[in-house]
Coordinates of C-alpha atoms in Angstrom, one line a residue:
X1 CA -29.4 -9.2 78.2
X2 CA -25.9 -10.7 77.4
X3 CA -23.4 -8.3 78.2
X4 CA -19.4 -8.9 77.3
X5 CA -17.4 -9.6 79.7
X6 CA -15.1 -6.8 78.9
X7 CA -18.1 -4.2 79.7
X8 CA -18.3 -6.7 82.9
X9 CA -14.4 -7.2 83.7
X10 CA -12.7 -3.6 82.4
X11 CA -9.1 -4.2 81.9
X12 CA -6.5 -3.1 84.0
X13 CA -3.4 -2.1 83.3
X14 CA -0.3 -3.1 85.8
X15 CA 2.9 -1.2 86.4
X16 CA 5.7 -3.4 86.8
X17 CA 8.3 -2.2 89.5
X18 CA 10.8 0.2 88.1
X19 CA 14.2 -1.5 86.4
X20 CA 17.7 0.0 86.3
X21 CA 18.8 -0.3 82.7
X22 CA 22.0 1.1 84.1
X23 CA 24.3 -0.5 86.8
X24 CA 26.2 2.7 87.2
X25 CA 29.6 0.5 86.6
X26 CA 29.6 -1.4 83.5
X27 CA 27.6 -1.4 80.9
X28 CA 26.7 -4.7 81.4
X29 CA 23.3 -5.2 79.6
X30 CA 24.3 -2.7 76.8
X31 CA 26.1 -3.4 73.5
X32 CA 27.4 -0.7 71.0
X33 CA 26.3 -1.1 67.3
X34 CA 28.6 1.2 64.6
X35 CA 29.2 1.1 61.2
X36 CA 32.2 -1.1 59.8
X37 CA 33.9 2.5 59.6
X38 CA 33.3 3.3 63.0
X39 CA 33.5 0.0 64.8
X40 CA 35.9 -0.5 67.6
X41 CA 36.0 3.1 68.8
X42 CA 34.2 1.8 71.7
X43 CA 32.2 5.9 72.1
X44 CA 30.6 4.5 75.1
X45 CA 31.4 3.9 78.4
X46 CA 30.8 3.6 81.5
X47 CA 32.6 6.7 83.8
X48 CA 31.8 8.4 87.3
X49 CA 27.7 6.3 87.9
X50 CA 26.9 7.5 84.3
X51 CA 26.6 6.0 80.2
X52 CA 29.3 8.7 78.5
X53 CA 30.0 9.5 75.1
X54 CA 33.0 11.9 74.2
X55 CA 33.5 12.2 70.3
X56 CA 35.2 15.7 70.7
X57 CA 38.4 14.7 69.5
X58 CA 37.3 12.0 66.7
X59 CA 34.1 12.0 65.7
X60 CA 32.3 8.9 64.2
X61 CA 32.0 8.8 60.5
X62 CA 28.3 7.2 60.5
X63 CA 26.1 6.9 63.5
X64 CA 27.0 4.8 66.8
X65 CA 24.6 3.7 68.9
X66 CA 24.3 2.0 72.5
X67 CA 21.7 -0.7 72.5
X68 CA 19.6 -2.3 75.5
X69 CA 19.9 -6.0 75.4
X70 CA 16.6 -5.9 76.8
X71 CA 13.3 -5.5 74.3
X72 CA 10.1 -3.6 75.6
X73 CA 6.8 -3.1 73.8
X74 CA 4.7 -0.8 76.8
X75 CA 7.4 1.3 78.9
X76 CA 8.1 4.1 80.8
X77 CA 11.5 5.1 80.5
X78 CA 12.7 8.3 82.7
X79 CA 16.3 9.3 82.7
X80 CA 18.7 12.3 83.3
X81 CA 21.0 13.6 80.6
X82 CA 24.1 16.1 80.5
X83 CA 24.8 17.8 77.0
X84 CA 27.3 20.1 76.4
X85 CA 25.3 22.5 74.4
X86 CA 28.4 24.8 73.0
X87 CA 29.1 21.5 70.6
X88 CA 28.0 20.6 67.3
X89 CA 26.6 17.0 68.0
X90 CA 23.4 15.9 68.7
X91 CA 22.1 12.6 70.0
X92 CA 18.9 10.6 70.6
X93 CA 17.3 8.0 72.0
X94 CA 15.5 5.3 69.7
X95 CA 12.7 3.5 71.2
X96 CA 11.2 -0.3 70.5
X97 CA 14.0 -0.1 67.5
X98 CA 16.1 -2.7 65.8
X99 CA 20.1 -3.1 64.7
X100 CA 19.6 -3.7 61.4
X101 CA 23.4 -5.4 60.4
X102 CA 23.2 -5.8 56.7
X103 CA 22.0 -2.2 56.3
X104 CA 24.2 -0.8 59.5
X105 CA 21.5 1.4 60.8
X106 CA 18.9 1.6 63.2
X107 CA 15.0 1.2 62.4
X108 CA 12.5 2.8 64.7
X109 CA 11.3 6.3 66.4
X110 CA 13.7 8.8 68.4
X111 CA 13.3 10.9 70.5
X112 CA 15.6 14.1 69.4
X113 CA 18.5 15.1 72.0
X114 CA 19.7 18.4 70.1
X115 CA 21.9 20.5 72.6
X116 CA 22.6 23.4 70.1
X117 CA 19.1 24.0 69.1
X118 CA 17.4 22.6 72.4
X119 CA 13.6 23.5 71.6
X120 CA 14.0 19.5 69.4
X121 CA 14.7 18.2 72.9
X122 CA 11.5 15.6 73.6
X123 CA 10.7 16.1 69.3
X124 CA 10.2 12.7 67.6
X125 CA 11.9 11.8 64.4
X126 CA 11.5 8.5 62.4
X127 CA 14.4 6.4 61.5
X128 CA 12.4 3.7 59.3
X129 CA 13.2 3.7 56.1
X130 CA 9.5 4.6 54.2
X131 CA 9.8 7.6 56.7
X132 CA 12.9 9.0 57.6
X133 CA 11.4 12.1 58.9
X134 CA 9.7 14.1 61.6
X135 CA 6.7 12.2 62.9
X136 CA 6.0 14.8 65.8
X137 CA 5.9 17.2 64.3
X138 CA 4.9 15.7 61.1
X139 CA 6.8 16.9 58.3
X140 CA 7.6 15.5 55.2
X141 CA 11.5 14.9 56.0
X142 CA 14.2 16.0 58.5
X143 CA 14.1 19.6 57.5
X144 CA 12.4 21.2 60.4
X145 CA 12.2 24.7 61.6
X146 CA 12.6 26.2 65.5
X147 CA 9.2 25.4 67.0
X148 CA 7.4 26.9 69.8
X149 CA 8.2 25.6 73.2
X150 CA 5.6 25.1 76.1
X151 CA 5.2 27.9 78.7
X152 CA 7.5 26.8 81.6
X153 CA 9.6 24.4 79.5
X154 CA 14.1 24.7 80.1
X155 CA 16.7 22.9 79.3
X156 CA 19.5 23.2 81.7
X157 CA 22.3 23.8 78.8
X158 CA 25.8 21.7 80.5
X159 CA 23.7 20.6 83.0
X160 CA 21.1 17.9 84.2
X161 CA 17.8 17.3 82.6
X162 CA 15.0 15.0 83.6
X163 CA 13.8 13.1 80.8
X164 CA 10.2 10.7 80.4
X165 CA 9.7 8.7 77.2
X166 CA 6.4 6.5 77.9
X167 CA 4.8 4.3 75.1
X168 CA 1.9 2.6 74.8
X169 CA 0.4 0.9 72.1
X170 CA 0.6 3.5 69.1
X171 CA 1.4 6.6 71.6
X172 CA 4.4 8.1 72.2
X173 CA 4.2 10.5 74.9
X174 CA 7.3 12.8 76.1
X175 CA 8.4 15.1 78.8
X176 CA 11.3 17.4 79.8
X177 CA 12.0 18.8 83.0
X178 CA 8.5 17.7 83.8
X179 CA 6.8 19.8 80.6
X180 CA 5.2 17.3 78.4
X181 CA 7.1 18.1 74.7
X182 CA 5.4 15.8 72.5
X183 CA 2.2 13.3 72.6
X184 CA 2.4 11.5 69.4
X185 CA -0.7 9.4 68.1
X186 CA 1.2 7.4 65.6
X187 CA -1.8 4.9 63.9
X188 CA -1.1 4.4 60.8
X189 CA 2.6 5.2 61.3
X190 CA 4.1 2.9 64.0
X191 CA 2.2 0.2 62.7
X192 CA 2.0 0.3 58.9
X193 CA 4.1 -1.6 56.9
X194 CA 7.5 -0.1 57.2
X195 CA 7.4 -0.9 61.1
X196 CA 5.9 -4.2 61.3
X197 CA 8.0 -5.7 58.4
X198 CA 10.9 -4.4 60.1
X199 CA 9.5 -5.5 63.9
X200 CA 9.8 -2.0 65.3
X201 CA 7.3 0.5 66.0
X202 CA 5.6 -2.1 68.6
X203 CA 8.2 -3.6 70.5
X204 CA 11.9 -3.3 70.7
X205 CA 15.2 -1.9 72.0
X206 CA 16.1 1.1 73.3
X207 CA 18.7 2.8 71.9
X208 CA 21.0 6.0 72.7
X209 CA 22.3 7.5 69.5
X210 CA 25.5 9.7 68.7
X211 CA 24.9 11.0 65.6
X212 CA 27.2 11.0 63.2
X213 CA 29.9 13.6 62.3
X214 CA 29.0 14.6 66.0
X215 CA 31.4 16.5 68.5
X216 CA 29.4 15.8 71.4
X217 CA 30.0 15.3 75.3
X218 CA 27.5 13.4 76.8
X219 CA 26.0 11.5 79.8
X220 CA 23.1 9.9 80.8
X221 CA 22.2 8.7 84.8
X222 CA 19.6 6.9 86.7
X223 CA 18.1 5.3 83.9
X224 CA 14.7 3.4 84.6
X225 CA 12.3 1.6 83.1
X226 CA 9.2 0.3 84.2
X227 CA 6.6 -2.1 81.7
X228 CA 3.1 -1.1 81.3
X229 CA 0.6 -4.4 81.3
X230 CA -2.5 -4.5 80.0
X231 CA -4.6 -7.0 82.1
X232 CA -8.5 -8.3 81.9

């Protein structure tokens, strides 16, 4: 009997050491993305070990973003984030994404950072045009109502938060404070034709977002990320 050598050899899959995305000094590695309205305003920086945004006194007409120079297909990415929940703003962070310049947008999933309504912390919307809506939950748009929150789950409102983003192949997984908030099997979604023509969905950037029209005070910390290989 012939059997294949995948039944004989089952693949492996290899975690890479952990990476800092963030120096803690510079944000060396990182390079902001804005609108012609809103570029220059330089939202990000680097201040006191952390990425911050402060758009409290002039908030950005269109999005900004803050994107890795670094692409990733299978990831971990864990993190801490500060958000002043008594603001307006929200933010997020896109995953395996893409600047699009002519259209001055983003393409790709995100993971919601909502400090005023904090249950659509760990939430996954869609930023792809063909989409442009909730994927976890899926709706058919952005209009999405309070939704129940896991037994055990907080968010530490002006404080630190842990948060874990891990994706592989069509799966976004996501956790806050250790509580899983989402587990997303996106076939059909990440990779139908609105991702792949766009390259995003699969592999990409990761971005953090300030949304636009935002007041927001934010800060992230002890961002990691470490690549999942898939190995025969």
């Amino acid at each position: 009997m012939n059997l294949s050598p995948l039944l004989l050899f089952p693949l492996l899959v290899l975690r890479t050491p952990a990476a800092e995305l963030f120096a803690g000094k510079t944000l060396a590695g990182w390079s902001e993305h804005a609108a012609d309205a809103d570029r220059g305003t330089n939202y990000w920086k680097a201040v006191d070990g952390c990425i911050a945004c402060d758009s409290r006194a002039n908030p950005p007409k269109k999005a900004v973003w803050l994107q890795s120079d670094a692409e990733y297909g299978d990831f971990e990415l864990e993190l801490e984030v500060k958000a002043d929940g008594t603001l307006s703003g929200n933010s997020g962070i896109q995953v395996r994404s893409r600047w699009d310049e002519k259209a001055q947008r983003v393409d790709g999933p995100q993971v919601d950072i909502h400090p005023p309504d904090p249950w659509r912390v760990g939430l996954i919307y869609d930023e792809t045009p063909g989409h442009n809506r909730w994927i976890q939950p899926s709706l058919k748009n952005w209009d999405i109502a309070p939704q129940p929150v896991p037994t055990g789950w907080t968010w530490n409102a002006g404080d630190w938060n842990t948060l874990k983003i891990r994706c592989e192949g069509t799966r976004i997984t996501t956790w806050v404070n250790g509580v899983q908030r989402a587990d997303l099997d996106g076939r059909g979604v990440l990779d139908d034709t609105h991702h792949t023509q766009r390259n995003v969905g699969a592999k990409g950037h990761v971005f953090l977002q300030l949304h636009g029209g935002a007041k927001a005070d934010l800060k992230f910390r002890n961002l990691r990320v470490t690549e999942i290989v898939t190995s025969p």
